[in-house]
PDB file of C-alpha atoms and ligand atoms in Angstrom:
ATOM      1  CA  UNK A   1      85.651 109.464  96.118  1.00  0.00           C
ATOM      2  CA  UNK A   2      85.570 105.727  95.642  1.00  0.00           C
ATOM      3  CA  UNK A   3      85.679 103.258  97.946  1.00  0.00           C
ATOM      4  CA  UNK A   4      86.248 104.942 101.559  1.00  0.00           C
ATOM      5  CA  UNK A   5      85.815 104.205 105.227  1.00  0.00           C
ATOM      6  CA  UNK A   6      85.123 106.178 107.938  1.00  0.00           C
ATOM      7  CA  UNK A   7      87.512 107.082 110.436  1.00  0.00           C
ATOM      8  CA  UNK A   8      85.502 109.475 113.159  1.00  0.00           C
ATOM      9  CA  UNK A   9      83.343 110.596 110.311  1.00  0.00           C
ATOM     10  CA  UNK A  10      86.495 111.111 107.606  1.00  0.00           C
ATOM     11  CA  UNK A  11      86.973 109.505 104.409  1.00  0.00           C
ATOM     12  CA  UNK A  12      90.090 107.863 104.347  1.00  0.00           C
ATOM     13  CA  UNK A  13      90.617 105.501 100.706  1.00  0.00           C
ATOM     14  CA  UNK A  14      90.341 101.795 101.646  1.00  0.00           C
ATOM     15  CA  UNK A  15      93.594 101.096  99.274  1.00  0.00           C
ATOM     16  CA  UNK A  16      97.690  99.973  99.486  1.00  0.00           C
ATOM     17  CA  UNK A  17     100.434 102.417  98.510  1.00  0.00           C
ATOM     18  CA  UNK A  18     100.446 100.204  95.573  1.00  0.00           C
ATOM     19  CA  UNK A  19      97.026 101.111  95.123  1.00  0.00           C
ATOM     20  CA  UNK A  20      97.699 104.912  95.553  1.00  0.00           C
ATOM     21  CA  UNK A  21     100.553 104.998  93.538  1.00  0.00           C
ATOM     22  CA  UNK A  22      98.490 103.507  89.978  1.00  0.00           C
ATOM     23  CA  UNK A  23      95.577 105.759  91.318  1.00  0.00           C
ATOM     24  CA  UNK A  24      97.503 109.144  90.902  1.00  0.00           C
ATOM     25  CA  UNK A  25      98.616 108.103  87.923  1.00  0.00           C
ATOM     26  CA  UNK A  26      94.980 107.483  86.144  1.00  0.00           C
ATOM     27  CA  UNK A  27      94.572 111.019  88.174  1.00  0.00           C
ATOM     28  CA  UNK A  28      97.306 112.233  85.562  1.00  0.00           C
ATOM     29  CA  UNK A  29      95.896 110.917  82.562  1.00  0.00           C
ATOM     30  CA  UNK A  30      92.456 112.149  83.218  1.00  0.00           C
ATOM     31  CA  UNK A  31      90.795 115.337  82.733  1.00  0.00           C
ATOM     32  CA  UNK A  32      90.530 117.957  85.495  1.00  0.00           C
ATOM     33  CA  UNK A  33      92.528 118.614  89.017  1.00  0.00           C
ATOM     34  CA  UNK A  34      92.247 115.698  91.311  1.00  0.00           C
ATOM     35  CA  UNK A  35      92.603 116.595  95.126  1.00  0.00           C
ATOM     36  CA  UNK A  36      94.849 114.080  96.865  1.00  0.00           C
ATOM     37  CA  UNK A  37      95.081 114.548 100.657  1.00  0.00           C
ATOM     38  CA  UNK A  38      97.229 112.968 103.457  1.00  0.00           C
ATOM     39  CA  UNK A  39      95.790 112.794 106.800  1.00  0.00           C
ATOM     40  CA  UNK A  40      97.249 111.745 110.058  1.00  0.00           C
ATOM     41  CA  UNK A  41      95.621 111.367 113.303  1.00  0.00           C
ATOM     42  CA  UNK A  42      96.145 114.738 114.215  1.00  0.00           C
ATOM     43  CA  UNK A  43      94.436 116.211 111.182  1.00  0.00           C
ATOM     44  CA  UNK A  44      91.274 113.558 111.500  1.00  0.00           C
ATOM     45  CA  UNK A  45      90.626 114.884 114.892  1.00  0.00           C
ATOM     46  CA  UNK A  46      90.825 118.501 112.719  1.00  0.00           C
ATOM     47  CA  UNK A  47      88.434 117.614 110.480  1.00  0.00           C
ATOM     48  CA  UNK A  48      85.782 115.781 113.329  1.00  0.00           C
ATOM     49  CA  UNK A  49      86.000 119.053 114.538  1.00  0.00           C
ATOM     50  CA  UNK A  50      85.631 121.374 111.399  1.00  0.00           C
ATOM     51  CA  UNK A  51      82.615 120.947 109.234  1.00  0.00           C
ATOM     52  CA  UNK A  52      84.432 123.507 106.302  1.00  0.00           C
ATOM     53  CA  UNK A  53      88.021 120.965 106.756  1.00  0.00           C
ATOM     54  CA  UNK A  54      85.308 118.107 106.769  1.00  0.00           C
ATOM     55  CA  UNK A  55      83.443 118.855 103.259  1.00  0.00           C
ATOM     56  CA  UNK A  56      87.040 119.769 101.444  1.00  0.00           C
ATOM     57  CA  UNK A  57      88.115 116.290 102.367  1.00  0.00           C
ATOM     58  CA  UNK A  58      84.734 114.943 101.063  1.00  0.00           C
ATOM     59  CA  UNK A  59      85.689 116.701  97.872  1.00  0.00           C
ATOM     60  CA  UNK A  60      89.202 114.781  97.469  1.00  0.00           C
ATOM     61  CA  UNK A  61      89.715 112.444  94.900  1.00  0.00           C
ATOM     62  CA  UNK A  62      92.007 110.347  97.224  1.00  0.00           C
ATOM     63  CA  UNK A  63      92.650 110.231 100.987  1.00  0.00           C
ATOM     64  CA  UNK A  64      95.415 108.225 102.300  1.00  0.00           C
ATOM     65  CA  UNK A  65      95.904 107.334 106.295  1.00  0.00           C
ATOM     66  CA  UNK A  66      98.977 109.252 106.665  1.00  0.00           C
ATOM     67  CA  UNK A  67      99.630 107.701 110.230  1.00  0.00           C
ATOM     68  CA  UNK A  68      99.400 104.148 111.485  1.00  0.00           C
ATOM     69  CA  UNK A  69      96.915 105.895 114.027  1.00  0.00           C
ATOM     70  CA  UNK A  70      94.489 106.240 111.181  1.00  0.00           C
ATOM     71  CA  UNK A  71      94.448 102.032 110.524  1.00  0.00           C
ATOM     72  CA  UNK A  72      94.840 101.247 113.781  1.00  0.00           C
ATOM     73  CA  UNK A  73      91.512 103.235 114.035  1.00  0.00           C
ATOM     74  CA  UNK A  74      89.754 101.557 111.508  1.00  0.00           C
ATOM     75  CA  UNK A  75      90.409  98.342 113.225  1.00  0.00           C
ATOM     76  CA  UNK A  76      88.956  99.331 116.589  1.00  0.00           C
ATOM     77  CA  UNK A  77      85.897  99.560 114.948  1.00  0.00           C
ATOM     78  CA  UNK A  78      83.340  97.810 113.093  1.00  0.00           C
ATOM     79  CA  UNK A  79      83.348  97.063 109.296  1.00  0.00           C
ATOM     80  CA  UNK A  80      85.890  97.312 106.430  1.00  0.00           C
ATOM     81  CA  UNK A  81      89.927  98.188 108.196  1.00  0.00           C
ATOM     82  CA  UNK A  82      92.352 100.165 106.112  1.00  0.00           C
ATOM     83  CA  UNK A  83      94.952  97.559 104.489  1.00  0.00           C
ATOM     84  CA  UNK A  84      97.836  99.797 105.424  1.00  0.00           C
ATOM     85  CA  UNK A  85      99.540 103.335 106.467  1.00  0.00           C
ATOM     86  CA  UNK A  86     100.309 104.968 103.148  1.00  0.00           C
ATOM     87  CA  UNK A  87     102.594 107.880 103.967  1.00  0.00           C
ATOM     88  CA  UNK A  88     102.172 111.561 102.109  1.00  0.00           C
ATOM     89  CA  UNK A  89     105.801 111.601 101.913  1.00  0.00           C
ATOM     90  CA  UNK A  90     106.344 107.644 100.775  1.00  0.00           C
ATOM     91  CA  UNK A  91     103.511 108.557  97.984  1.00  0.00           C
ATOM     92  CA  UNK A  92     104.984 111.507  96.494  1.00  0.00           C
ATOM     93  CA  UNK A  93     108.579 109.867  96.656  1.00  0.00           C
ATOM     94  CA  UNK A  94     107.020 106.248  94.745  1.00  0.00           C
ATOM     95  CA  UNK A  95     105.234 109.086  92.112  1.00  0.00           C
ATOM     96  CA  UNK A  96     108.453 110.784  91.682  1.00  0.00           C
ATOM     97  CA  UNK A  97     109.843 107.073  91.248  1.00  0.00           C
ATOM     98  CA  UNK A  98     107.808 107.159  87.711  1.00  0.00           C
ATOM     99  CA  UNK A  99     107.706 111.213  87.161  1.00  0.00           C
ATOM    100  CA  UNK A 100     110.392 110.502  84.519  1.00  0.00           C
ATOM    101  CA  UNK A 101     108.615 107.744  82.223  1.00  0.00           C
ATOM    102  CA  UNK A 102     104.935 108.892  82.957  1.00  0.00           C
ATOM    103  CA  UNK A 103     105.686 113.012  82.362  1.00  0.00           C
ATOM    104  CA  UNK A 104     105.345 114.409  85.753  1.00  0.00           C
ATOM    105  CA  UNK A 105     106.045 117.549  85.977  1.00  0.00           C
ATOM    106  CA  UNK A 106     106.391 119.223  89.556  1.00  0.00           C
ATOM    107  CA  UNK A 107     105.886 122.093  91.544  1.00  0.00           C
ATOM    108  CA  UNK A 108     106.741 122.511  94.972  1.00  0.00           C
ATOM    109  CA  UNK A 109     104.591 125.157  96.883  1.00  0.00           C
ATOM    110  CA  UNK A 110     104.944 125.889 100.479  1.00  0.00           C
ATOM    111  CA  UNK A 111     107.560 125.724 103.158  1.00  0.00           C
ATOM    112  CA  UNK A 112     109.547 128.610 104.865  1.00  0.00           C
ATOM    113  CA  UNK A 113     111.352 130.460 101.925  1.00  0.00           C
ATOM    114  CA  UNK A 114     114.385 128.529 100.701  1.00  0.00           C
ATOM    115  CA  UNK A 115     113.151 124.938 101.416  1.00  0.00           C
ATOM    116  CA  UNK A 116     111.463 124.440  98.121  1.00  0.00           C
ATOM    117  CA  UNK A 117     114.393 124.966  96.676  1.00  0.00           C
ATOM    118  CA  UNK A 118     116.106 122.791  98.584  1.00  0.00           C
ATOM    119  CA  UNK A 119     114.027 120.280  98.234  1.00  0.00           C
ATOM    120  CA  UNK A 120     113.908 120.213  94.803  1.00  0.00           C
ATOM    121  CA  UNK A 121     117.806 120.011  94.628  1.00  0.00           C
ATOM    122  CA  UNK A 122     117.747 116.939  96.390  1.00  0.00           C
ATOM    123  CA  UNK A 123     115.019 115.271  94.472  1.00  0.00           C
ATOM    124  CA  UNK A 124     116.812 116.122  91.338  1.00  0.00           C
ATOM    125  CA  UNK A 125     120.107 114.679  92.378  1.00  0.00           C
ATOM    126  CA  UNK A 126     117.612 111.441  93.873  1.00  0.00           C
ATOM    127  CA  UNK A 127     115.557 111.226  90.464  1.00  0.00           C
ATOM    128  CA  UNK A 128     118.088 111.846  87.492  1.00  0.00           C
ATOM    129  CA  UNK A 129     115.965 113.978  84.535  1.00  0.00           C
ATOM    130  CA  UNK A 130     112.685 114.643  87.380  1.00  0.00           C
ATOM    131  CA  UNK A 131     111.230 117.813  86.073  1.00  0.00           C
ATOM    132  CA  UNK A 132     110.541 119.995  88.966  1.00  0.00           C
ATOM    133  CA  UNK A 133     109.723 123.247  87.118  1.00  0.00           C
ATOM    134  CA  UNK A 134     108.842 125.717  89.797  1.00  0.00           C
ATOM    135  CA  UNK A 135     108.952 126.301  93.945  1.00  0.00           C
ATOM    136  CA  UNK A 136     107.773 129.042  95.781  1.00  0.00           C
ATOM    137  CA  UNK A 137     107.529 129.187  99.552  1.00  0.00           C
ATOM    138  CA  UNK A 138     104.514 129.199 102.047  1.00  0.00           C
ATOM    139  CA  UNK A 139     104.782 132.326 103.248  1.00  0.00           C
ATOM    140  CA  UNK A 140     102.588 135.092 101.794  1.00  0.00           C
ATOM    141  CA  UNK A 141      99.636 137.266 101.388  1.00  0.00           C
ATOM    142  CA  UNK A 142      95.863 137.179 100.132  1.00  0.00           C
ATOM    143  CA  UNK A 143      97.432 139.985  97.247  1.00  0.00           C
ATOM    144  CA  UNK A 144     100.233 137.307  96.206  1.00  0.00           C
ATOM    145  CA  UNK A 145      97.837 135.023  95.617  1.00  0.00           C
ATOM    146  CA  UNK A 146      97.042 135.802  91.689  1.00  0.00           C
ATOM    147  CA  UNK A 147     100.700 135.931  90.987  1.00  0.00           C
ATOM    148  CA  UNK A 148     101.783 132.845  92.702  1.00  0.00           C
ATOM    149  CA  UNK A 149      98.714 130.664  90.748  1.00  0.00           C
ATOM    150  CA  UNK A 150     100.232 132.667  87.459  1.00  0.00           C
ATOM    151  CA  UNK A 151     103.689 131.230  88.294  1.00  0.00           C
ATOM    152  CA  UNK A 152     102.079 127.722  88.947  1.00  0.00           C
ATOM    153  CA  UNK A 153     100.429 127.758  85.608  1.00  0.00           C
ATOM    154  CA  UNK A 154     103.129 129.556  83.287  1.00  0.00           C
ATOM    155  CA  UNK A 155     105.537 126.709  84.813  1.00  0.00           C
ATOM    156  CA  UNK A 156     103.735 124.277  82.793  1.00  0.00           C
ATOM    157  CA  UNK A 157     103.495 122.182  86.715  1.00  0.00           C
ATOM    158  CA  UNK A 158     100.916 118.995  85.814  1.00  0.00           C
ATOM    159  CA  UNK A 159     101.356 117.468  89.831  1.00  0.00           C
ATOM    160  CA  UNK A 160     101.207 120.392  92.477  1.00  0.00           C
ATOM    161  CA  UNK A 161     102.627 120.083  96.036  1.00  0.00           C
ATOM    162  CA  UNK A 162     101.377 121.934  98.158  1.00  0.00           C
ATOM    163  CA  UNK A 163     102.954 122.324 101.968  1.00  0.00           C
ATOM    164  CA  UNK A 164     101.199 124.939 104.420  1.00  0.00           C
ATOM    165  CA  UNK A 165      99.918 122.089 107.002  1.00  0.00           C
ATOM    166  CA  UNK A 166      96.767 121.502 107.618  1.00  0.00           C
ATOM    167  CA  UNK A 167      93.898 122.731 106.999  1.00  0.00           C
ATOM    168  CA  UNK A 168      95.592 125.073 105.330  1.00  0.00           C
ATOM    169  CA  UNK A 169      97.071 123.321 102.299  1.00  0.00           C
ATOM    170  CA  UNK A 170      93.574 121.149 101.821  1.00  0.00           C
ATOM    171  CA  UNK A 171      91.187 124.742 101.724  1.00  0.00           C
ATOM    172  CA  UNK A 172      94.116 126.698  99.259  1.00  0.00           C
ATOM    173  CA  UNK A 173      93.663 123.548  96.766  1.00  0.00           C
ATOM    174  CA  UNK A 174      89.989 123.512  97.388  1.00  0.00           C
ATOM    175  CA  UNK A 175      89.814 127.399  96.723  1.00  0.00           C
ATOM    176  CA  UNK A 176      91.925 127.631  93.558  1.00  0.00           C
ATOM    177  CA  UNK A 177      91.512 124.234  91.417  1.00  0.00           C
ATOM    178  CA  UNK A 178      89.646 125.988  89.418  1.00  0.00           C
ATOM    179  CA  UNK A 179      92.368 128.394  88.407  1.00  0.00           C
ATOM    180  CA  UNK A 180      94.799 125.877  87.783  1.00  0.00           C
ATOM    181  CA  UNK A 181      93.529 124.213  84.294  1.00  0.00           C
ATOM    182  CA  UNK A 182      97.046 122.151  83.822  1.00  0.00           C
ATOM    183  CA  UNK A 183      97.626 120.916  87.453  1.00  0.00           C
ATOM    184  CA  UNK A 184      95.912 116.935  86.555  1.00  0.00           C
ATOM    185  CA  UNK A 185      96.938 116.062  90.909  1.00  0.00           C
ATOM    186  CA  UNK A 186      97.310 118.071  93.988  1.00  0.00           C
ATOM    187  CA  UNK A 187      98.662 116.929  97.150  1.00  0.00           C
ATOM    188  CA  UNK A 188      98.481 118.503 100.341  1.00  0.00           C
ATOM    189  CA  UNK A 189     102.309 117.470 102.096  1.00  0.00           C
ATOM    190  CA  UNK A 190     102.277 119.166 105.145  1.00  0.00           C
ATOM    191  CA  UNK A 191     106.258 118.926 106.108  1.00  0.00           C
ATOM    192  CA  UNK A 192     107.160 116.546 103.186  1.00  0.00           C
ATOM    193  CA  UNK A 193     109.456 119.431 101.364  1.00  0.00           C
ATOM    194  CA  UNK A 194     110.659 119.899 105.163  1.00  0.00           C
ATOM    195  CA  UNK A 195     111.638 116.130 105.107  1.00  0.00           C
ATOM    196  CA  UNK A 196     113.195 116.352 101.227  1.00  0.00           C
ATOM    197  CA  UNK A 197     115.501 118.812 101.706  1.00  0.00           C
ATOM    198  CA  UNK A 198     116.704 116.952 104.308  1.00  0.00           C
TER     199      UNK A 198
HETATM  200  N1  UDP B 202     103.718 126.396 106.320  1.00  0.00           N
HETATM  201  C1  UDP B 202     103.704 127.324 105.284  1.00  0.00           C
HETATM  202  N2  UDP B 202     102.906 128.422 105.405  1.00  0.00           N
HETATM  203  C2  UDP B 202     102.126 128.645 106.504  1.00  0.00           C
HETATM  204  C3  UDP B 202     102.130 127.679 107.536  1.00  0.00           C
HETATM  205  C4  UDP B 202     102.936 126.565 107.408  1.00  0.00           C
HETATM  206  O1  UDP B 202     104.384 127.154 104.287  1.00  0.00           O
HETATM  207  O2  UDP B 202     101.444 129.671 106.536  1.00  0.00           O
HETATM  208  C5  UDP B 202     104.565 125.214 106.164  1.00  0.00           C
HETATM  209  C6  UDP B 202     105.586 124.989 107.248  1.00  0.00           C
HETATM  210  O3  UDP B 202     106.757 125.748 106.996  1.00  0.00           O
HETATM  211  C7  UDP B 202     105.822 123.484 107.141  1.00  0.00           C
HETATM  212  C8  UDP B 202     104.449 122.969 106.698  1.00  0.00           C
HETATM  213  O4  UDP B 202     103.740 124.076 106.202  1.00  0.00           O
HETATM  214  O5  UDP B 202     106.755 123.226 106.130  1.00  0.00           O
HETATM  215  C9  UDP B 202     103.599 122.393 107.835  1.00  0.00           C
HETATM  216  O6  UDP B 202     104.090 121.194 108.178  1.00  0.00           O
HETATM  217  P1  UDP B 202     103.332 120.293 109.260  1.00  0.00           P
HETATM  218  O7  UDP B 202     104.175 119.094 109.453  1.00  0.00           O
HETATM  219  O8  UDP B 202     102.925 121.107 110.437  1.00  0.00           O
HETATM  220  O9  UDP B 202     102.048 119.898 108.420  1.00  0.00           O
HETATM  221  P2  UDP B 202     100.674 119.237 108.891  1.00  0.00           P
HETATM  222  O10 UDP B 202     101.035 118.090 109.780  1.00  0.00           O
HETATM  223  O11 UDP B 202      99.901 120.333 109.579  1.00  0.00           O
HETATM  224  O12 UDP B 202     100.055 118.834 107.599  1.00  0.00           O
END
Protein backbone atom coordinates (compact mmCIF):
# COMPACT_ATOMS: atom_id res chain seq x y z
CA UNK A 1 0.00 0.00 0.00
CA UNK A 2 1.04 3.45 -1.09
CA UNK A 3 1.22 6.32 0.70
CA UNK A 4 -0.22 5.58 4.39
CA UNK A 5 -0.11 6.95 7.89
CA UNK A 6 -0.28 5.49 10.98
CA UNK A 7 -3.13 5.64 13.14
CA UNK A 8 -2.13 3.50 16.54
CA UNK A 9 0.06 1.38 14.36
CA UNK A 10 -2.74 0.99 11.27
CA UNK A 11 -2.39 1.96 7.81
CA UNK A 12 -4.98 4.17 6.91
CA UNK A 13 -4.44 5.78 2.89
CA UNK A 14 -3.41 9.46 3.21
CA UNK A 15 -6.06 10.31 0.21
CA UNK A 16 -9.75 12.29 -0.50
CA UNK A 17 -12.85 10.32 -1.51
CA UNK A 18 -11.94 11.83 -4.74
CA UNK A 19 -8.81 10.15 -4.41
CA UNK A 20 -10.42 6.75 -3.46
CA UNK A 21 -12.92 6.85 -5.91
CA UNK A 22 -10.10 7.10 -9.25
CA UNK A 23 -8.02 4.62 -7.05
CA UNK A 24 -10.63 1.70 -7.21
CA UNK A 25 -11.05 2.31 -10.47
CA UNK A 26 -7.17 1.77 -11.66
CA UNK A 27 -7.89 -1.27 -9.01
CA UNK A 28 -10.47 -2.40 -11.82
CA UNK A 29 -8.40 -2.06 -14.70
CA UNK A 30 -5.47 -3.82 -13.24
CA UNK A 31 -4.57 -7.32 -12.87
CA UNK A 32 -5.31 -9.30 -9.70
CA UNK A 33 -7.86 -8.78 -6.52
CA UNK A 34 -7.20 -5.58 -4.75
CA UNK A 35 -8.26 -5.57 -0.97
CA UNK A 36 -10.05 -2.33 -0.11
CA UNK A 37 -10.89 -1.94 3.60
CA UNK A 38 -12.95 0.60 5.66
CA UNK A 39 -11.97 1.16 9.13
CA UNK A 40 -13.56 3.14 11.85
CA UNK A 41 -12.33 3.84 15.22
CA UNK A 42 -13.77 0.91 16.59
CA UNK A 43 -12.07 -1.48 14.20
CA UNK A 44 -8.44 0.46 14.62
CA UNK A 45 -8.58 -0.24 18.24
CA UNK A 46 -9.35 -4.10 16.73
CA UNK A 47 -6.54 -4.22 14.83
CA UNK A 48 -3.93 -2.43 17.74
CA UNK A 49 -5.08 -5.26 19.44
CA UNK A 50 -4.87 -8.21 16.86
CA UNK A 51 -1.58 -8.88 15.22
CA UNK A 52 -3.55 -11.56 12.50
CA UNK A 53 -6.45 -8.28 11.87
CA UNK A 54 -3.16 -6.12 11.87
CA UNK A 55 -1.08 -7.95 8.93
CA UNK A 56 -4.51 -8.45 6.69
CA UNK A 57 -4.84 -4.71 6.79
CA UNK A 58 -1.09 -4.40 5.90
CA UNK A 59 -2.00 -6.54 2.94
CA UNK A 60 -4.87 -4.06 1.59
CA UNK A 61 -4.46 -2.25 -1.39
CA UNK A 62 -6.47 0.72 0.10
CA UNK A 63 -7.56 1.74 3.61
CA UNK A 64 -9.92 4.51 4.05
CA UNK A 65 -10.71 6.29 7.68
CA UNK A 66 -14.17 5.18 7.83
CA UNK A 67 -14.90 7.54 10.90
CA UNK A 68 -14.00 11.15 11.55
CA UNK A 69 -12.36 9.49 14.75
CA UNK A 70 -9.73 8.06 12.48
CA UNK A 71 -8.60 11.93 11.13
CA UNK A 72 -9.22 13.44 14.08
CA UNK A 73 -6.53 10.90 15.25
CA UNK A 74 -4.10 11.61 12.83
CA UNK A 75 -4.19 15.18 13.82
CA UNK A 76 -3.48 14.63 17.51
CA UNK A 77 -0.37 13.43 16.50
CA UNK A 78 2.75 14.18 14.86
CA UNK A 79 3.43 14.11 11.05
CA UNK A 80 1.31 13.80 7.86
CA UNK A 81 -3.02 14.18 9.01
CA UNK A 82 -5.55 12.36 6.90
CA UNK A 83 -7.21 15.06 4.42
CA UNK A 84 -10.64 13.72 5.20
CA UNK A 85 -13.27 10.91 6.52
CA UNK A 86 -13.96 8.82 3.45
CA UNK A 87 -16.96 6.69 4.34
CA UNK A 88 -17.19 2.70 3.24
CA UNK A 89 -20.66 3.38 2.42
CA UNK A 90 -20.09 7.03 0.54
CA UNK A 91 -17.21 4.99 -1.51
CA UNK A 92 -19.13 2.17 -2.71
CA UNK A 93 -22.22 4.52 -3.47
CA UNK A 94 -19.60 7.26 -5.67
CA UNK A 95 -18.21 3.63 -7.41
CA UNK A 96 -21.65 2.59 -8.11
CA UNK A 97 -22.05 6.33 -9.41
CA UNK A 98 -19.64 5.09 -12.46
CA UNK A 99 -20.44 1.08 -12.28
CA UNK A 100 -22.50 1.77 -15.44
CA UNK A 101 -19.82 3.56 -17.82
CA UNK A 102 -16.66 1.85 -16.27
CA UNK A 103 -18.29 -2.06 -16.27
CA UNK A 104 -18.74 -2.76 -12.68
CA UNK A 105 -20.20 -5.57 -12.05
CA UNK A 106 -21.41 -6.35 -8.35
CA UNK A 107 -21.88 -8.79 -5.84
CA UNK A 108 -23.26 -8.29 -2.60
CA UNK A 109 -22.08 -10.88 0.09
CA UNK A 110 -23.07 -10.75 3.64
CA UNK A 111 -25.90 -9.49 5.74
CA UNK A 112 -28.73 -11.48 7.54
CA UNK A 113 -30.52 -13.48 4.69
CA UNK A 114 -32.81 -11.26 2.63
CA UNK A 115 -30.86 -7.93 2.93
CA UNK A 116 -28.68 -8.50 -0.05
CA UNK A 117 -31.43 -8.69 -1.88
CA UNK A 118 -32.81 -5.85 -0.71
CA UNK A 119 -30.16 -3.96 -1.11
CA UNK A 120 -29.57 -4.63 -4.43
CA UNK A 121 -33.25 -3.66 -5.32
CA UNK A 122 -32.69 -0.37 -4.13
CA UNK A 123 -29.42 0.25 -5.79
CA UNK A 124 -30.93 -0.84 -9.00
CA UNK A 125 -33.89 1.45 -8.83
CA UNK A 126 -30.91 4.33 -7.49
CA UNK A 127 -28.43 3.40 -10.47
CA UNK A 128 -30.62 2.72 -13.69
CA UNK A 129 -28.69 -0.38 -15.81
CA UNK A 130 -26.08 -1.11 -12.36
CA UNK A 131 -25.26 -4.71 -12.83
CA UNK A 132 -25.51 -6.34 -9.53
CA UNK A 133 -25.25 -10.01 -10.61
CA UNK A 134 -25.35 -11.99 -7.44
CA UNK A 135 -26.15 -11.67 -3.33
CA UNK A 136 -25.92 -14.15 -0.88
CA UNK A 137 -26.22 -13.56 2.85
CA UNK A 138 -23.66 -13.68 5.80
CA UNK A 139 -24.82 -16.36 7.45
CA UNK A 140 -23.18 -19.77 6.91
CA UNK A 141 -20.81 -22.55 7.41
CA UNK A 142 -16.99 -23.51 6.85
CA UNK A 143 -18.79 -26.47 4.26
CA UNK A 144 -20.70 -23.54 2.29
CA UNK A 145 -17.77 -21.98 1.75
CA UNK A 146 -16.67 -23.71 -1.78
CA UNK A 147 -20.13 -23.21 -3.09
CA UNK A 148 -20.66 -19.68 -2.15
CA UNK A 149 -16.93 -18.64 -3.87
CA UNK A 150 -18.43 -20.92 -6.98
CA UNK A 151 -21.52 -18.65 -7.03
CA UNK A 152 -19.22 -15.50 -6.72
CA UNK A 153 -17.19 -16.57 -9.66
CA UNK A 154 -19.91 -18.21 -12.07
CA UNK A 155 -21.75 -14.67 -11.51
CA UNK A 156 -19.16 -13.14 -13.57
CA UNK A 157 -18.96 -10.37 -10.08
CA UNK A 158 -15.59 -8.06 -11.05
CA UNK A 159 -16.18 -5.67 -7.50
CA UNK A 160 -17.09 -7.95 -4.40
CA UNK A 161 -18.86 -6.61 -1.26
CA UNK A 162 -18.38 -8.20 1.34
CA UNK A 163 -20.50 -7.45 4.82
CA UNK A 164 -19.76 -9.81 7.95
CA UNK A 165 -18.19 -6.82 10.19
CA UNK A 166 -15.10 -6.79 11.25
CA UNK A 167 -12.56 -8.69 11.37
CA UNK A 168 -14.53 -10.92 9.85
CA UNK A 169 -15.12 -9.57 6.35
CA UNK A 170 -11.18 -8.32 6.13
CA UNK A 171 -9.73 -12.28 7.08
CA UNK A 172 -12.69 -14.05 4.51
CA UNK A 173 -11.17 -11.65 1.63
CA UNK A 174 -7.71 -12.25 2.88
CA UNK A 175 -8.38 -16.14 2.93
CA UNK A 176 -10.04 -16.58 -0.47
CA UNK A 177 -8.55 -13.86 -3.05
CA UNK A 178 -6.91 -16.35 -4.36
CA UNK A 179 -9.97 -18.29 -5.41
CA UNK A 180 -11.62 -15.50 -6.87
CA UNK A 181 -9.53 -14.90 -10.32
CA UNK A 182 -12.36 -12.29 -11.75
CA UNK A 183 -13.11 -10.24 -8.55
CA UNK A 184 -10.38 -6.98 -9.80
CA UNK A 185 -11.74 -5.03 -5.91
CA UNK A 186 -12.99 -6.23 -2.65
CA UNK A 187 -14.44 -4.20 -0.02
CA UNK A 188 -15.07 -5.08 3.38
CA UNK A 189 -18.73 -2.92 4.22
CA UNK A 190 -19.52 -3.92 7.47
CA UNK A 191 -23.41 -2.66 7.66
CA UNK A 192 -23.32 -0.80 4.26
CA UNK A 193 -25.98 -3.46 2.58
CA UNK A 194 -27.75 -2.86 6.13
CA UNK A 195 -27.79 0.93 5.26
CA UNK A 196 -28.82 0.24 1.26
CA UNK A 197 -31.69 -1.53 1.74
CA UNK A 198 -32.75 1.04 3.73
N1 LIG B 1 -22.79 -10.28 9.60
C1 LIG B 1 -22.86 -11.39 8.76
N2 LIG B 1 -22.37 -12.58 9.21
C2 LIG B 1 -21.82 -12.73 10.45
C3 LIG B 1 -21.73 -11.59 11.28
C4 LIG B 1 -22.22 -10.38 10.82
O1 LIG B 1 -23.34 -11.29 7.64
O2 LIG B 1 -21.42 -13.84 10.78
C5 LIG B 1 -23.30 -9.01 9.10
C6 LIG B 1 -24.37 -8.35 9.93
O3 LIG B 1 -25.65 -8.89 9.61
C7 LIG B 1 -24.22 -6.89 9.52
C8 LIG B 1 -22.72 -6.78 9.25
O4 LIG B 1 -22.24 -8.08 9.08
O5 LIG B 1 -24.92 -6.66 8.33
C9 LIG B 1 -21.92 -6.17 10.40
O6 LIG B 1 -22.15 -4.85 10.44
P1 LIG B 1 -21.35 -3.92 11.47
O7 LIG B 1 -21.90 -2.56 11.30
O8 LIG B 1 -21.31 -4.54 12.82
O9 LIG B 1 -19.91 -3.99 10.81
P2 LIG B 1 -18.49 -3.54 11.40
O10 LIG B 1 -18.68 -2.19 12.00
O11 LIG B 1 -18.10 -4.61 12.39
O12 LIG B 1 -17.63 -3.56 10.19
Amino acid sequence: MMNTIEILGVPISNITMNGAVEKVSEFMKSDGLHPVYTPNPEIVMLAKGNKAFLEVIKKADLVVPDGIGVVIASKLQKGERLPERVAGYDLVQNTMKRAVKEGYKYYFFGSKPGIAEEAAQKMRETYPGIQIVGTRDGYFKKEDEPAIIEDINASGANILLVALGAPKQEMWIEENKHLLPNVRVAIGVGGSLDGMAG
